[in-house]
Coordinates of C-alpha atoms and ligand atoms in Angstrom, one line a residue:
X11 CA -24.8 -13.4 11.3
X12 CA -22.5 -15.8 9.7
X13 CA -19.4 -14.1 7.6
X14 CA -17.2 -16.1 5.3
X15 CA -13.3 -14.3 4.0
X16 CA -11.9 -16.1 1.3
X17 CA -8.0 -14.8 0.9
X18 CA -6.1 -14.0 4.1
X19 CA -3.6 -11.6 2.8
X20 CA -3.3 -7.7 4.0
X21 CA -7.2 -7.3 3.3
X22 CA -8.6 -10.4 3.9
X23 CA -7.4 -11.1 7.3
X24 CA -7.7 -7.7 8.6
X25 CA -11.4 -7.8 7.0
X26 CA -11.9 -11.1 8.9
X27 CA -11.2 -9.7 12.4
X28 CA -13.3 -6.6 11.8
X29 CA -16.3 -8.7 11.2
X30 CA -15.1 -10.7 14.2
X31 CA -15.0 -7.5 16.3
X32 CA -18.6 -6.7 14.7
X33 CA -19.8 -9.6 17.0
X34 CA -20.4 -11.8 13.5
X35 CA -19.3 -15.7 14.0
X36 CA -16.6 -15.2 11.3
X37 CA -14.2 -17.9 9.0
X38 CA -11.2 -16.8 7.4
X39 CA -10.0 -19.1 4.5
X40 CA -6.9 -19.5 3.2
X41 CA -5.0 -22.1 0.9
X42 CA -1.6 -20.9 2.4
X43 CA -1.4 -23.5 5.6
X44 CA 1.7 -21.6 7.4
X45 CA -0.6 -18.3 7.1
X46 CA -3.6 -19.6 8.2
X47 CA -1.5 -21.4 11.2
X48 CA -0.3 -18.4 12.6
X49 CA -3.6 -16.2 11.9
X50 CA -4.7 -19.3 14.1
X51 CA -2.6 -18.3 16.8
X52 CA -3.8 -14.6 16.7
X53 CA -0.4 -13.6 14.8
X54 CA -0.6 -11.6 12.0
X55 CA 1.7 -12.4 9.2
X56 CA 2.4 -9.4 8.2
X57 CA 3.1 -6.1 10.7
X58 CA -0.2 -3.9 10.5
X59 CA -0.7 -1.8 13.9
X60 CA -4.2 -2.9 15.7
X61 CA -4.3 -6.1 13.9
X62 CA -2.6 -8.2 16.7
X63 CA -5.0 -7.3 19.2
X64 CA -7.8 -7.3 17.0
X65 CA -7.1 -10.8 15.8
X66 CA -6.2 -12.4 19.6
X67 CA -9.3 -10.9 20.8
X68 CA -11.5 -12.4 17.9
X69 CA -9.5 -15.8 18.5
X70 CA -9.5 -15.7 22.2
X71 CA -13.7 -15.4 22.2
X72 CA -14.0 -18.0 19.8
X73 CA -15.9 -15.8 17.0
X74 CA -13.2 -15.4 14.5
X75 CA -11.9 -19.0 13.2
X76 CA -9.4 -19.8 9.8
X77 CA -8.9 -22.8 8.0
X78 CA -7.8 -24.1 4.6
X79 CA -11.2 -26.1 3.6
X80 CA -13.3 -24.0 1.4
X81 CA -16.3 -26.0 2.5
X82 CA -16.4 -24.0 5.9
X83 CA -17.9 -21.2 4.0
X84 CA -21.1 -23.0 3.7
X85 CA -24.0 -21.8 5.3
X86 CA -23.0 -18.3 5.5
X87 CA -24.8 -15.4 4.9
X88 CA -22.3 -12.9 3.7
X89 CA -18.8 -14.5 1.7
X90 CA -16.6 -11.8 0.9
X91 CA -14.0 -12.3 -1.6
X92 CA -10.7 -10.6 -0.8
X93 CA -8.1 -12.6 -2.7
X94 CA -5.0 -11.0 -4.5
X95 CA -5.1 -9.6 -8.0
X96 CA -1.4 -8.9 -8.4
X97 CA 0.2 -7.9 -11.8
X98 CA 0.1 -10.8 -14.5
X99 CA 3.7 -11.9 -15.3
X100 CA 5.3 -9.9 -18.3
X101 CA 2.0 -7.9 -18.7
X102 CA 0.5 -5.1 -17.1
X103 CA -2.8 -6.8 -17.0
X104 CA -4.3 -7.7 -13.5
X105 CA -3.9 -11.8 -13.0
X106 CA -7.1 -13.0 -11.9
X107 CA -6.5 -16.6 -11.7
X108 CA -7.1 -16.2 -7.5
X109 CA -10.1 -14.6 -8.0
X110 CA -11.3 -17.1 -10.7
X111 CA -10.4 -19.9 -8.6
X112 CA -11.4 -18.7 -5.3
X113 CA -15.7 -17.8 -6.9
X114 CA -14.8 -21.6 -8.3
X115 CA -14.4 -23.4 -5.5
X116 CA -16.7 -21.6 -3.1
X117 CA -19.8 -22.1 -6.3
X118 CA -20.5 -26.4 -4.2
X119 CA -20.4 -24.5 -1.0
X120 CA -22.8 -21.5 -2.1
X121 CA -27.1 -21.7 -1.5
X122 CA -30.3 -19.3 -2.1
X123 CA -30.2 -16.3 0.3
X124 CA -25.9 -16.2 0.7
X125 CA -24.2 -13.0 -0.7
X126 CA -20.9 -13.3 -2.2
X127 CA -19.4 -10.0 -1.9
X128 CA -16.5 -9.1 -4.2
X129 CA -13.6 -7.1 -2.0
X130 CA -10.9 -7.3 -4.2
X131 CA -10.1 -5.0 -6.9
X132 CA -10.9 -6.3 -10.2
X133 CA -11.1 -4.9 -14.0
X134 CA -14.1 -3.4 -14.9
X135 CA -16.1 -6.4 -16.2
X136 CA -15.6 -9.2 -13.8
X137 CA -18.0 -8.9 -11.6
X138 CA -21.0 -9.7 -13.8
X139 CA -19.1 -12.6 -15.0
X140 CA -18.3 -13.6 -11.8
X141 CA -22.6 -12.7 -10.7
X142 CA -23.2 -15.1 -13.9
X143 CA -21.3 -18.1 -12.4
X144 CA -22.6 -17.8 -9.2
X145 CA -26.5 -17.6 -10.2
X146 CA -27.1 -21.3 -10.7
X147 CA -26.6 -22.0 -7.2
X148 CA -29.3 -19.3 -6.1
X149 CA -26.6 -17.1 -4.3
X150 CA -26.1 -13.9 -5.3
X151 CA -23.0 -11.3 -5.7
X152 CA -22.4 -7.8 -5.0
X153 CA -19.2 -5.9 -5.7
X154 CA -18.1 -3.9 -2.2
X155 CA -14.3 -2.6 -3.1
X156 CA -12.4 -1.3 -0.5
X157 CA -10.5 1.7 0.4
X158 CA -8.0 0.5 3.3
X159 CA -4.5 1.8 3.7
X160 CA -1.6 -0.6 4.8
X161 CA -0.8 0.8 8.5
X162 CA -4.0 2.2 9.3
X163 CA -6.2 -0.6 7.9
X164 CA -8.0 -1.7 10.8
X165 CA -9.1 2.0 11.6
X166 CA -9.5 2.1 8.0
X167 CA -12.2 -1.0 7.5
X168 CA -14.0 0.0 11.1
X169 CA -14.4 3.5 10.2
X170 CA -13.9 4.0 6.6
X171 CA -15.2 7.6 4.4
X172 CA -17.7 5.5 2.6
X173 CA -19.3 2.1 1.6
X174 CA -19.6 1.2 -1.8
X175 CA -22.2 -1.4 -2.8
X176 CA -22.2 -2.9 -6.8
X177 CA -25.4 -4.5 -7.1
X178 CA -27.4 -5.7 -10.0
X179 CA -30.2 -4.2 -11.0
X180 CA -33.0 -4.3 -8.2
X181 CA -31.1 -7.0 -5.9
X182 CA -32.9 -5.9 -2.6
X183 CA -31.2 -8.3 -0.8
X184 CA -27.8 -8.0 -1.6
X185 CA -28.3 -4.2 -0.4
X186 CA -30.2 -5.7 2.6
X187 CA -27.4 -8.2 3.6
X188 CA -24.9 -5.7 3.1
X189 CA -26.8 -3.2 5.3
X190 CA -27.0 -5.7 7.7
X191 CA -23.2 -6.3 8.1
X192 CA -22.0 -2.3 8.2
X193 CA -25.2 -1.7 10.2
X194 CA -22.9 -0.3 13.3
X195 CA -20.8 1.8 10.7
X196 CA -23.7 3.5 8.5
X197 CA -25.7 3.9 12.3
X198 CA -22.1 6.7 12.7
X199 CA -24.1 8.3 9.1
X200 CA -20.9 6.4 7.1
X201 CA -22.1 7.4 3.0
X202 CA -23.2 4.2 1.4
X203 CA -23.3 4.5 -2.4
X204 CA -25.7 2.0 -3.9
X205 CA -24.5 2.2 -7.8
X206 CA -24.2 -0.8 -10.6
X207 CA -21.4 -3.5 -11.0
X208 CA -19.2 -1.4 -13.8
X209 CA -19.5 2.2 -11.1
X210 CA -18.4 -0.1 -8.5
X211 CA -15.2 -1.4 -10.0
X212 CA -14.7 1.9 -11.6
X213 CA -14.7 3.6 -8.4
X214 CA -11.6 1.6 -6.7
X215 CA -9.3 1.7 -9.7
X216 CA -10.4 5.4 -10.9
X217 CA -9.5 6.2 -6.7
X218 CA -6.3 4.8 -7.0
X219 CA -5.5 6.3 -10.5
X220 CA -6.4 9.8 -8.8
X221 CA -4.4 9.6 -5.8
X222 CA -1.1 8.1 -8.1
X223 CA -1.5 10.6 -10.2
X224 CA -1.9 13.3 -7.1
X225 CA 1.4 11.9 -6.1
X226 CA 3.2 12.2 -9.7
X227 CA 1.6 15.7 -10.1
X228 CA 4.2 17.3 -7.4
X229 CA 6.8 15.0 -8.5
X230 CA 6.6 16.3 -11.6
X231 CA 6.6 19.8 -9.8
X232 CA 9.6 18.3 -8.0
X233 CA 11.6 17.9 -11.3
X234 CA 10.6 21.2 -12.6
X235 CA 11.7 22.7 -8.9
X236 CA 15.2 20.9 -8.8
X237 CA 15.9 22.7 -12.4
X238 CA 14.7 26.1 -11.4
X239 CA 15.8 26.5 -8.1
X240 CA 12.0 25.9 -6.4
X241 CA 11.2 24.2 -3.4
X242 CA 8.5 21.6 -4.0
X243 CA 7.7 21.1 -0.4
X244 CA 6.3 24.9 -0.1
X245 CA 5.0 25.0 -3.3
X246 CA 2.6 22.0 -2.1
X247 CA 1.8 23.7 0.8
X248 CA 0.7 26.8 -1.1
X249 CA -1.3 25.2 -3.9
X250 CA -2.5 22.6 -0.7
X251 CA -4.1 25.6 1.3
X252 CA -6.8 25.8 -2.1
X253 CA -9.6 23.7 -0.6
X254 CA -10.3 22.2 -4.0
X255 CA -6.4 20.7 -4.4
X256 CA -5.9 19.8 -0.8
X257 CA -2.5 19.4 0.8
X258 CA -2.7 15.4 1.2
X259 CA -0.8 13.3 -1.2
X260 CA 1.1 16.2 -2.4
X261 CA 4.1 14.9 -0.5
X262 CA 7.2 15.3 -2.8
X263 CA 9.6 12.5 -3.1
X264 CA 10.8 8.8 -4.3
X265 CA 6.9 8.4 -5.5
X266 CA 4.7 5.6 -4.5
X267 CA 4.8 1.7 -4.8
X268 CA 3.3 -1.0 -2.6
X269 CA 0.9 -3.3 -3.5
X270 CA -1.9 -1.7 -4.8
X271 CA -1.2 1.9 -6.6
X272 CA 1.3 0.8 -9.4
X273 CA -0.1 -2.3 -10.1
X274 CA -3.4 -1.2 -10.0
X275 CA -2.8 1.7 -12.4
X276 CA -1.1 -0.7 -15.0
X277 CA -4.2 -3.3 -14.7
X278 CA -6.7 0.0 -15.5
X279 CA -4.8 1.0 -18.2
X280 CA -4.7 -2.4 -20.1
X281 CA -8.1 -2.6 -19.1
X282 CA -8.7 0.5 -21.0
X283 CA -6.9 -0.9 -24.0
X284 CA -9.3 -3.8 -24.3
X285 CA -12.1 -1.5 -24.0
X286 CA -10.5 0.3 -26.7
X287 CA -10.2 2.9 -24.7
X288 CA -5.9 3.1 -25.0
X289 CA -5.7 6.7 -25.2
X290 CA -8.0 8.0 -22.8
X291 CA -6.4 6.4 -19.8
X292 CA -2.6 7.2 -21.8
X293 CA -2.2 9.8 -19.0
X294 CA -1.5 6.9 -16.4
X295 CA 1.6 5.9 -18.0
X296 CA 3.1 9.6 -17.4
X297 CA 1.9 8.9 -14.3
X298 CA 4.2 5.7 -14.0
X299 CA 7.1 7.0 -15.7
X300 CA 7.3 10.4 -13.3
X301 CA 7.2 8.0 -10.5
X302 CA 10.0 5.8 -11.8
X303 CA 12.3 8.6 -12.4
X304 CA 12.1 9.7 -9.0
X305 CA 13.8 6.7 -8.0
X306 CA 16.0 6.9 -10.3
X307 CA 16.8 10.9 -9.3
X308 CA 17.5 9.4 -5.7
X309 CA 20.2 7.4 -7.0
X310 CA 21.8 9.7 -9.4
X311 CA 21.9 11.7 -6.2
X312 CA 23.8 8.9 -3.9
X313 CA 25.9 8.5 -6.6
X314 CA 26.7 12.0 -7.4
X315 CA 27.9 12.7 -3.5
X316 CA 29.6 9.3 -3.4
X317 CA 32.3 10.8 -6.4
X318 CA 31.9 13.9 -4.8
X319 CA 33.8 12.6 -1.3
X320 CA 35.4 9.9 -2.6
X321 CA 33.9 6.7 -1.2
X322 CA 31.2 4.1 -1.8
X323 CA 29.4 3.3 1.4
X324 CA 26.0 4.4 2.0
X325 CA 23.7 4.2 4.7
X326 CA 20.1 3.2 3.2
X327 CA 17.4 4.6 6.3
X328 CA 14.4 2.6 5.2
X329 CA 13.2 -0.3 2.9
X330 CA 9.1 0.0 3.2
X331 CA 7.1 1.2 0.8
X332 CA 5.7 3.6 3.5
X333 CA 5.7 4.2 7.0
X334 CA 4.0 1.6 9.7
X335 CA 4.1 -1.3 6.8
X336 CA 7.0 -4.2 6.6
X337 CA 5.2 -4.5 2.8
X338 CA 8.4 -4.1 0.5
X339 CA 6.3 -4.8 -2.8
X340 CA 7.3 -2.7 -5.3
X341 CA 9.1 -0.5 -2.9
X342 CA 10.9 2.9 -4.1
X343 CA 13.3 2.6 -1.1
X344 CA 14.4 -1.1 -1.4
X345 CA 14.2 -0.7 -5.5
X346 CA 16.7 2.7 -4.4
X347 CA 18.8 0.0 -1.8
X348 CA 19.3 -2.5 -4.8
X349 CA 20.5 -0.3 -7.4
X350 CA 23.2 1.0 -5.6
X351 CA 24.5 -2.4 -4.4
X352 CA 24.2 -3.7 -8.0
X353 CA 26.0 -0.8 -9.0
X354 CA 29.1 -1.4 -6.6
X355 CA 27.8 0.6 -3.9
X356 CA 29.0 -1.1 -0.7
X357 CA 25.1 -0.5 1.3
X358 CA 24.0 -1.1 4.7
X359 CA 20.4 -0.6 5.3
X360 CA 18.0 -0.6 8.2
X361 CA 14.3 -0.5 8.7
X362 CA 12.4 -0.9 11.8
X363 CA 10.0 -4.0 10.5
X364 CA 11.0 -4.7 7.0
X365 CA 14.1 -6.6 7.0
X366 CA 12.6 -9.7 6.7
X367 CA 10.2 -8.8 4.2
X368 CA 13.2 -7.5 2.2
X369 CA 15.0 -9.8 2.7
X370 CA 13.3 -12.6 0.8
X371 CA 13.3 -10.5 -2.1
X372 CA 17.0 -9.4 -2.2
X373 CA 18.2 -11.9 0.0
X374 CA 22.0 -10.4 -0.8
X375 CA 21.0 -6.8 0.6
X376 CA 23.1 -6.2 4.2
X377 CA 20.0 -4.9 6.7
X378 CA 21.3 -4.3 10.2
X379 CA 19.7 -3.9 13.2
X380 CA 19.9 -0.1 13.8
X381 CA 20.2 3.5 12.3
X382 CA 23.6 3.4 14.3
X383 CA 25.1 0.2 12.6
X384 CA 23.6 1.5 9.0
X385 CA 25.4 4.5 9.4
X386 CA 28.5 3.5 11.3
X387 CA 31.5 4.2 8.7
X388 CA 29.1 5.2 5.7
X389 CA 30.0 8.1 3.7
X390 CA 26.7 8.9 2.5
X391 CA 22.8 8.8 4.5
X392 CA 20.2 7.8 1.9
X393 CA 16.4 8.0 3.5
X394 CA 14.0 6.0 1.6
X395 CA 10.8 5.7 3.9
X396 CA 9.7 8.2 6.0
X397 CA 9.3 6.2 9.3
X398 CA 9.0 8.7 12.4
X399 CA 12.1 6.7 14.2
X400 CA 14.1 8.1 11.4
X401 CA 12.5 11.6 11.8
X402 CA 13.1 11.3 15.8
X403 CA 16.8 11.0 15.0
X404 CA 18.8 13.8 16.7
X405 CA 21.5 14.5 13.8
X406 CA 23.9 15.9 16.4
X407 CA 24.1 12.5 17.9
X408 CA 24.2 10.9 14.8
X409 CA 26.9 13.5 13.9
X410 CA 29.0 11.4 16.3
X411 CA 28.4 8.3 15.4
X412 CA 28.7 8.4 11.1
X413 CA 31.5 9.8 8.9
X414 CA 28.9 10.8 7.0
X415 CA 28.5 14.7 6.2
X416 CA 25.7 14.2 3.5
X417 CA 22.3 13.4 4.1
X418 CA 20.1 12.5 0.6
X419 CA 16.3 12.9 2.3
X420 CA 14.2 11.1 -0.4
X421 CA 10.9 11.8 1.4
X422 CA 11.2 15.3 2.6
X423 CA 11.0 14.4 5.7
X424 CA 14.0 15.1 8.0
X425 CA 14.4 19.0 9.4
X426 CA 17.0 20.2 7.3
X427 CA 17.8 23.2 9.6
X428 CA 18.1 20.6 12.5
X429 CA 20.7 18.5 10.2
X430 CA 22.5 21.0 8.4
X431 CA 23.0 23.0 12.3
X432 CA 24.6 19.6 13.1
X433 CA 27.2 19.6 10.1
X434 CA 25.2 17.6 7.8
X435 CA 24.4 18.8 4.0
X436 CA 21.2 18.1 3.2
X437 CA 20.0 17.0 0.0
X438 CA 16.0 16.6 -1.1
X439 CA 14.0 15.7 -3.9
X440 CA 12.5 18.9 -5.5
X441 CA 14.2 21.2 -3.0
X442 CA 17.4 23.5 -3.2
X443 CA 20.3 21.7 -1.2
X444 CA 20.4 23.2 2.7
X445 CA 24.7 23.1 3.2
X446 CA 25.9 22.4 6.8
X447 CA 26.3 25.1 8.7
Ligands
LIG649 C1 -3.5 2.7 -1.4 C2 -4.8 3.6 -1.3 O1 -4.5 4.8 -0.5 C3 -5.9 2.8 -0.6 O2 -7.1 3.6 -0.6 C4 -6.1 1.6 -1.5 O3 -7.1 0.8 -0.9 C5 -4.8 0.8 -1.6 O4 -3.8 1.6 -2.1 P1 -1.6 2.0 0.3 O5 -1.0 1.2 -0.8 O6 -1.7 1.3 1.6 O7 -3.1 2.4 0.0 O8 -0.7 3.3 0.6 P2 -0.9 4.8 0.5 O9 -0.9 5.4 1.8 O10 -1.9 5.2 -0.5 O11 0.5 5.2 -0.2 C6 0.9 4.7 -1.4 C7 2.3 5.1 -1.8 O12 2.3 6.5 -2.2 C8 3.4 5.0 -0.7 O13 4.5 4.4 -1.3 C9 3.6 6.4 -0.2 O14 4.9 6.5 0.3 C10 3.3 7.2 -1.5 N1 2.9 8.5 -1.2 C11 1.7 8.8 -0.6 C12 3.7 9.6 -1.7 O15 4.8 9.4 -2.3 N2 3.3 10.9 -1.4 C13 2.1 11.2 -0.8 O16 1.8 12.3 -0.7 C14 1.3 10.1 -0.4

């Protein structure tokens, strides 16, 4: 089988090497040259654990390929689009113009018998425009969203809960193709959901929608906690152990960004409002603003224990928007990091593969090269992503090496016994403080 990925960005290119490691000749395309260069070379060009090896290996055999020229894509059976759809400039709209472009300039390349299946998440509505523009050439097109989470997206795409197929009405062969491709995965009994082109983009965005607002949920019970005297971190574990709430994504803290959940809210909800359908998705702006005001919280919080000892320098522990990810988009931590140096804040942050990523979007930020230099003469720790190096840290080491006596944990994720045995006050979203010992 022949595979075709058009769009080489966090999903394309790990979506490539899978097919790759499936055994299918595979072409990645790309319009970005440098990306495609080093995908080339078997390097990723963002950090993504398993990709590396997954990539070199696909390379190495010669069965996974990439290149800039559309035309490559010809004569393949299966082209899966997995482009970008970021957030339009000053709207909340989803921009589509690499989608658009990308079903454009494959439409020459495309014959009776090839499937062009949609990855990327779209409004509700595109892909029967998109199945419209792509009939004339006797091709057909499927909508076959995906689920993946940066840091575990290989493991992710090779094993994932379920496939979703969008087909139109009695397209056999779109079903068959796409059978054919996950036939190792659905052999494990993966659930396939065979369901219309409007289910199928509803099912990604009304996924993401749940989850973000999962996570506002308890920060909402976080805000409520911090006034009352609660602590939201046992709370979730109590209303977790009820099988039907579940304990995951009920983690308490500076919220969620990244490059799918915000946008991808905001896109649904203007998506609503064409659809005249404003108020019934009205909830998801709550959703946003909780989320927001978690971040600012955090830096209410800096601030307030700055004045409190008298100085301005804080250690910043983290810039991703999440563990195992150098993806800074729309990150809480690095939104946190900026604030404070805009305010005055003298900052010194470190994160184990973001600094470079952050970099190019506040190129003024100082990032070091290690907890010790972030927190050598600070006056205040400020955790922003919850990476396990930062949990591994022994505080009574750190103790030695940091001014600091205030820790501001904006993940929950440090042992506050641990740090407040070792002279450090501890302060945590939606918890009562823990005072050093
Ligand atoms: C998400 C979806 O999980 C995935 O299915 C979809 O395909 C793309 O969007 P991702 O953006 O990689 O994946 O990250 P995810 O693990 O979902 O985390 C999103 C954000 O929520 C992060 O900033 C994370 O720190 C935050 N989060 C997550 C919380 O604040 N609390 C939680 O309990 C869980």
């Amino acid at each position: 089988m022949k595979i075709a990925v058009i769009g080489c960005g966090y999903l394309g290119a790990v979506h490539a090497a899978a097919m790759a490691s499936l055994g299918y000749e595979t072409v990645g395309v790309d319009v970005d040259e440098a990306k495609v260069d080093r995908l080339r070379r078997g390097e990723p060009p963002f950090y993504e654990p398993g990709l590396p090896e997954l990539l070199r290996a696909g390379v190495d055999a010669g069965t996974l390929r990439f290149t800039t020229d559309i035309s490559e894509a010809a004569g393949s059976d299966v082209v899966f689009i997995a482009v970008g759809t970021p957030q339009k400039a000053g709207s909340d709209a989803a921009d589509l113009t690499y989608v658009d472009a990308a079903v454009e300039s494959l439409l020459p390349h495309l014959a009776a018998g090839t499937l062009v299946a949609g990855k990327s998440t779209v409004p509700v509505g595109t892909a029967q425009r998109l199945a419209d523009l792509v009939a004339p050439t006797g091709a057909s097109l499927a909508w076959n969203p995906e689920f993946l989470r940066e840091g575990f997206a290989v493991e992710d795409t090779l094993r994932p809960d379920r496939l979703v197929y969008g087909v139109a009405d009695g397209d056999d062969s779109a079903i068959a193709s796409l059978d054919a491709v996950y036939a190792s995965i659905l052999e494990r009994g993966t659930d396939r959901l065979v369901v219309n082109f409007a289910t199928a983009e509803l099912v990604k965005v009304s996924a993401n929608a749940f989850l973000a607002t999962k996570i506002s949920f308890i920060n909402a019970m976080a805000e409520l906690s911090e006034t009352v005297g609660a602590d939201v971190t046992q709370l979730a574990d109590a209303i977790g152990l009820d099988a039907r709430i579940g304990r995951r994504f009920l983690n308490a803290g500076l919220g969620f960004g990244g490059g799918c959940l915000p946008k991808d809210i905001r896109a649904f909800q203007a998506r609503a409002d064409e659809l005249g359908h404003g108020e019934t998705l009205g909830f998801l702006r709550e959703v946003d603003q909780i989320n927001l005001r978690r971040r600012d919280r955090m830096v209410a919080l800096v601030e307030q224990e700055l004045e409190r000892v008298g100085g301005d320098r804080v250690a910043v522990l983290g810039l991703a928007f999440k563990p195992n990810s150098d993806d800074v988009r729309d990150s809480p931590a690095l939104d946190v990091a900026r604030r404070l140096q805009e305010g005055g804040r003298v900052v010194r942050a470190f994160d184990p593969e973001a600094k470079g990523t952050a970099l190019r979007i506040v190129p003024t930020l100082p990032i070091v090269d290690s907890v010790e230099e972030a927190v050598d003469g600070a006056d205040v720790i400020a955790l922003g992503t919850e990476w396990q190096h930062f949990r591994d840290i022994d505080p009574v080491r750190l103790a030695e090496l940091t001014p600091a006596r205030v820790v501001i944990d904006g993940r929950n994720a440090l042992d506050a016994a641990a740090w407040s045995a070792a002279g450090f006050t501890v302060l945590a979203l939606g918890r009562p403080d823990t005072p050093a010992a």
